[in-house]
PDB file of C-alpha atoms in Angstrom:
ATOM      1  CA  MET L   1     102.434 108.408  63.188  1.00 47.00           C
ATOM      2  CA  ALA L   2     100.914 105.496  65.114  1.00 56.00           C
ATOM      3  CA  ALA L   3      97.507 104.229  64.169  1.00 59.00           C
ATOM      4  CA  VAL L   4      94.842 105.178  66.654  1.00 59.00           C
ATOM      5  CA  ILE L   5      92.138 102.625  67.324  1.00 62.00           C
ATOM      6  CA  PRO L   6      88.870 104.481  67.688  1.00 56.00           C
ATOM      7  CA  THR L   7      86.767 103.694  70.730  1.00 58.00           C
ATOM      8  CA  THR L   8      83.142 104.426  71.357  1.00 55.00           C
ATOM      9  CA  PRO L   9      81.854 105.543  74.729  1.00 53.00           C
ATOM     10  CA  ALA L  10      80.124 102.162  75.121  1.00 54.00           C
ATOM     11  CA  SER L  11      83.426 100.277  74.749  1.00 50.00           C
ATOM     12  CA  THR L  12      85.293 102.152  77.481  1.00 47.00           C
ATOM     13  CA  SER L  13      84.648 102.485  81.171  1.00 48.00           C
ATOM     14  CA  THR L  14      83.701 105.892  82.503  1.00 53.00           C
ATOM     15  CA  THR L  15      86.584 105.986  85.009  1.00 57.00           C
ATOM     16  CA  SER L  16      89.512 105.252  82.687  1.00 66.00           C
ATOM     17  CA  ASN L  17      90.560 105.832  79.105  1.00 79.00           C
ATOM     18  CA  THR L  18      91.567 102.199  78.562  1.00 78.00           C
ATOM     19  CA  PRO L  19      89.818 100.736  75.524  1.00 81.00           C
ATOM     20  CA  ALA L  20      87.540  97.764  76.096  1.00 80.00           C
ATOM     21  CA  TRP L  21      89.466  95.585  73.616  1.00 76.00           C
ATOM     22  CA  LEU L  22      92.650  96.123  75.633  1.00 78.00           C
ATOM     23  CA  ILE L  23      90.872  95.220  78.862  1.00 78.00           C
ATOM     24  CA  ALA L  24      89.552  92.073  77.175  1.00 74.00           C
ATOM     25  CA  VAL L  25      93.039  91.094  75.997  1.00 71.00           C
ATOM     26  CA  HIS L  26      94.516  91.579  79.478  1.00 70.00           C
ATOM     27  CA  SER L  27      91.713  89.687  81.200  1.00 68.00           C
ATOM     28  CA  ALA L  28      92.171  86.841  78.715  1.00 63.00           C
ATOM     29  CA  LYS L  29      95.867  86.724  79.634  1.00 64.00           C
ATOM     30  CA  LEU L  30      95.094  86.771  83.346  1.00 61.00           C
ATOM     31  CA  ASP L  31      92.350  84.146  83.200  1.00 59.00           C
ATOM     32  CA  PRO L  32      93.131  81.756  80.349  1.00 62.00           C
ATOM     33  CA  VAL L  33      91.174  78.592  79.728  1.00 70.00           C
ATOM     34  CA  LYS L  34      93.667  75.840  80.464  1.00 74.00           C
ATOM     35  CA  THR L  35      93.848  72.607  78.582  1.00 84.00           C
ATOM     36  CA  GLU L  36      94.399  69.275  80.304  1.00 87.00           C
ATOM     37  CA  GLU L  37      97.960  69.236  79.021  1.00 88.00           C
ATOM     38  CA  GLN L  38      98.686  72.624  80.573  1.00 88.00           C
ATOM     39  CA  LYS L  39      97.182  71.505  83.881  1.00 89.00           C
ATOM     40  CA  LYS L  40      99.364  68.377  83.873  1.00 92.00           C
ATOM     41  CA  LYS L  41     102.414  70.494  83.088  1.00 93.00           C
ATOM     42  CA  GLU L  42     101.661  72.849  85.983  1.00 93.00           C
ATOM     43  CA  LYS L  43     101.167  69.953  88.389  1.00 94.00           C
ATOM     44  CA  ARG L  44     104.470  68.455  87.252  1.00 96.00           C
ATOM     45  CA  LEU L  45     106.245  71.776  87.831  1.00 95.00           C
ATOM     46  CA  ILE L  46     104.752  72.067  91.307  1.00 96.00           C
ATOM     47  CA  ARG L  47     105.800  68.486  92.133  1.00 96.00           C
ATOM     48  CA  ARG L  48     109.343  69.193  90.951  1.00 97.00           C
ATOM     49  CA  LYS L  49     109.522  72.364  93.009  1.00 96.00           C
ATOM     50  CA  GLU L  50     108.374  70.531  96.145  1.00 97.00           C
ATOM     51  CA  GLN L  51     110.822  67.717  95.403  1.00 97.00           C
ATOM     52  CA  ARG L  52     113.687  70.223  95.176  1.00 96.00           C
ATOM     53  CA  LYS L  53     112.675  71.676  98.543  1.00 96.00           C
ATOM     54  CA  ARG L  54     112.609  68.210 100.143  1.00 96.00           C
ATOM     55  CA  ARG L  55     115.972  67.323  98.602  1.00 95.00           C
ATOM     56  CA  LYS L  56     117.510  70.533  99.895  1.00 95.00           C
ATOM     57  CA  ALA L  57     116.080  69.930 103.377  1.00 92.00           C
ATOM     58  CA  ARG L  58     117.467  66.367 103.411  1.00 91.00           C
ATOM     59  CA  LYS L  59     120.870  67.666 102.336  1.00 91.00           C
ATOM     60  CA  LEU L  60     120.887  70.265 105.128  1.00 87.00           C
ATOM     61  CA  GLN L  61     119.776  67.630 107.644  1.00 84.00           C
ATOM     62  CA  ALA L  62     122.608  65.303 106.566  1.00 84.00           C
ATOM     63  CA  LYS L  63     125.051  68.191 106.926  1.00 82.00           C
ATOM     64  CA  LEU L  64     123.752  68.823 110.454  1.00 77.00           C
ATOM     65  CA  GLU L  65     123.965  65.169 111.411  1.00 78.00           C
ATOM     66  CA  ASN L  66     127.609  65.044 110.318  1.00 83.00           C
ATOM     67  CA  ASN L  67     128.346  67.992 112.600  1.00 84.00           C
ATOM     68  CA  PRO L  68     128.072  66.834 116.237  1.00 81.00           C
ATOM     69  CA  MET L  69     128.306  70.362 117.645  1.00 85.00           C
ATOM     70  CA  ALA L  70     125.406  71.543 115.515  1.00 80.00           C
ATOM     71  CA  MET L  71     123.334  68.532 116.600  1.00 80.00           C
ATOM     72  CA  LEU L  72     124.182  69.263 120.238  1.00 87.00           C
ATOM     73  CA  GLU L  73     123.105  72.895 119.802  1.00 89.00           C
ATOM     74  CA  LYS L  74     119.902  71.795 118.113  1.00 86.00           C
ATOM     75  CA  ARG L  75     119.119  69.385 120.972  1.00 90.00           C
ATOM     76  CA  LYS L  76     119.809  72.125 123.538  1.00 94.00           C
ATOM     77  CA  GLN L  77     117.415  74.499 121.757  1.00 95.00           C
ATOM     78  CA  ARG L  78     114.726  71.805 121.605  1.00 95.00           C
ATOM     79  CA  ASN L  79     115.121  71.072 125.325  1.00 97.00           C
ATOM     80  CA  ILE L  80     114.902  74.780 126.145  1.00 97.00           C
ATOM     81  CA  ARG L  81     111.675  75.099 124.129  1.00 97.00           C
ATOM     82  CA  ARG L  82     110.208  72.060 125.926  1.00 98.00           C
ATOM     83  CA  LYS L  83     111.151  73.462 129.327  1.00 98.00           C
ATOM     84  CA  GLU L  84     109.597  76.839 128.463  1.00 98.00           C
ATOM     85  CA  ALA L  85     106.413  75.073 127.334  1.00 97.00           C
ATOM     86  CA  ARG L  86     106.232  73.136 130.631  1.00 97.00           C
ATOM     87  CA  LEU L  87     106.724  76.318 132.658  1.00 97.00           C
ATOM     88  CA  GLU L  88     104.094  78.139 130.605  1.00 97.00           C
ATOM     89  CA  LYS L  89     101.633  75.283 131.197  1.00 96.00           C
ATOM     90  CA  LYS L  90     102.260  75.393 134.965  1.00 96.00           C
ATOM     91  CA  ARG L  91     101.867  79.183 134.979  1.00 96.00           C
ATOM     92  CA  MET L  92      98.513  78.894 133.200  1.00 95.00           C
ATOM     93  CA  GLU L  93      97.326  76.241 135.665  1.00 95.00           C
ATOM     94  CA  ILE L  94      98.265  78.450 138.628  1.00 94.00           C
ATOM     95  CA  GLU L  95      96.515  81.457 137.062  1.00 93.00           C
ATOM     96  CA  ASN L  96      93.395  79.347 136.525  1.00 91.00           C
ATOM     97  CA  GLN L  97      93.463  78.171 140.154  1.00 90.00           C
ATOM     98  CA  ILE L  98      93.808  81.756 141.396  1.00 89.00           C
ATOM     99  CA  GLY L  99      90.940  82.816 139.142  1.00 86.00           C
ATOM    100  CA  GLU L 100      88.750  80.000 140.467  1.00 85.00           C
ATOM    101  CA  GLU L 101      89.601  80.870 144.079  1.00 84.00           C
ATOM    102  CA  LYS L 102      88.682  84.508 143.493  1.00 82.00           C
ATOM    103  CA  ALA L 103      85.418  83.406 141.882  1.00 80.00           C
ATOM    104  CA  ASN L 104      84.637  81.159 144.854  1.00 78.00           C
ATOM    105  CA  VAL L 105      85.006  83.949 147.438  1.00 72.00           C
ATOM    106  CA  GLN L 106      81.539  84.532 148.874  1.00 62.00           C
ATOM    107  CA  LYS L 107      80.210  88.066 149.190  1.00 61.00           C
ATOM    108  CA  PRO L 108      78.260  88.962 152.338  1.00 58.00           C
ATOM    109  CA  ALA L 109      74.495  88.537 152.031  1.00 61.00           C
ATOM    110  CA  ASP L 110      73.700  92.050 153.323  1.00 63.00           C
ATOM    111  CA  GLY L 111      75.458  93.685 150.366  1.00 61.00           C
ATOM    112  CA  THR L 112      78.410  95.135 152.265  1.00 62.00           C
ATOM    113  CA  VAL L 113      81.849  94.792 150.805  1.00 61.00           C
ATOM    114  CA  GLY L 114      84.777  93.480 152.845  1.00 57.00           C
ATOM    115  CA  ARG L 115      85.096  93.156 156.623  1.00 57.00           C
ATOM    116  CA  GLN L 116      83.257  95.303 159.113  1.00 52.00           C
TER     117      GLN L 116
END
């Protein structure tokens, strides 16, 4: 039979049956005090991971550049996006002009609406 670790009501929370010592162990695992060496190691790992990503991106870019059709397709897509952005900008300008013209329409001084 497994040994049961006795807990007192003060060592457990009222909402769960988890012993306080177990909570303390888990919180220590989740929030450890890191040494300088561990911090350096983590930074090194992060740098390596980012380096791998950059290397992979460069490799894919080189593959694209060696494929003229893919580069052509990429250029077409970029030009389409630019054209859409220009059209969107013009549309916004026109909407702003229409909004300003509507705001500039004077209402009659006597309070009537429209023509009479």
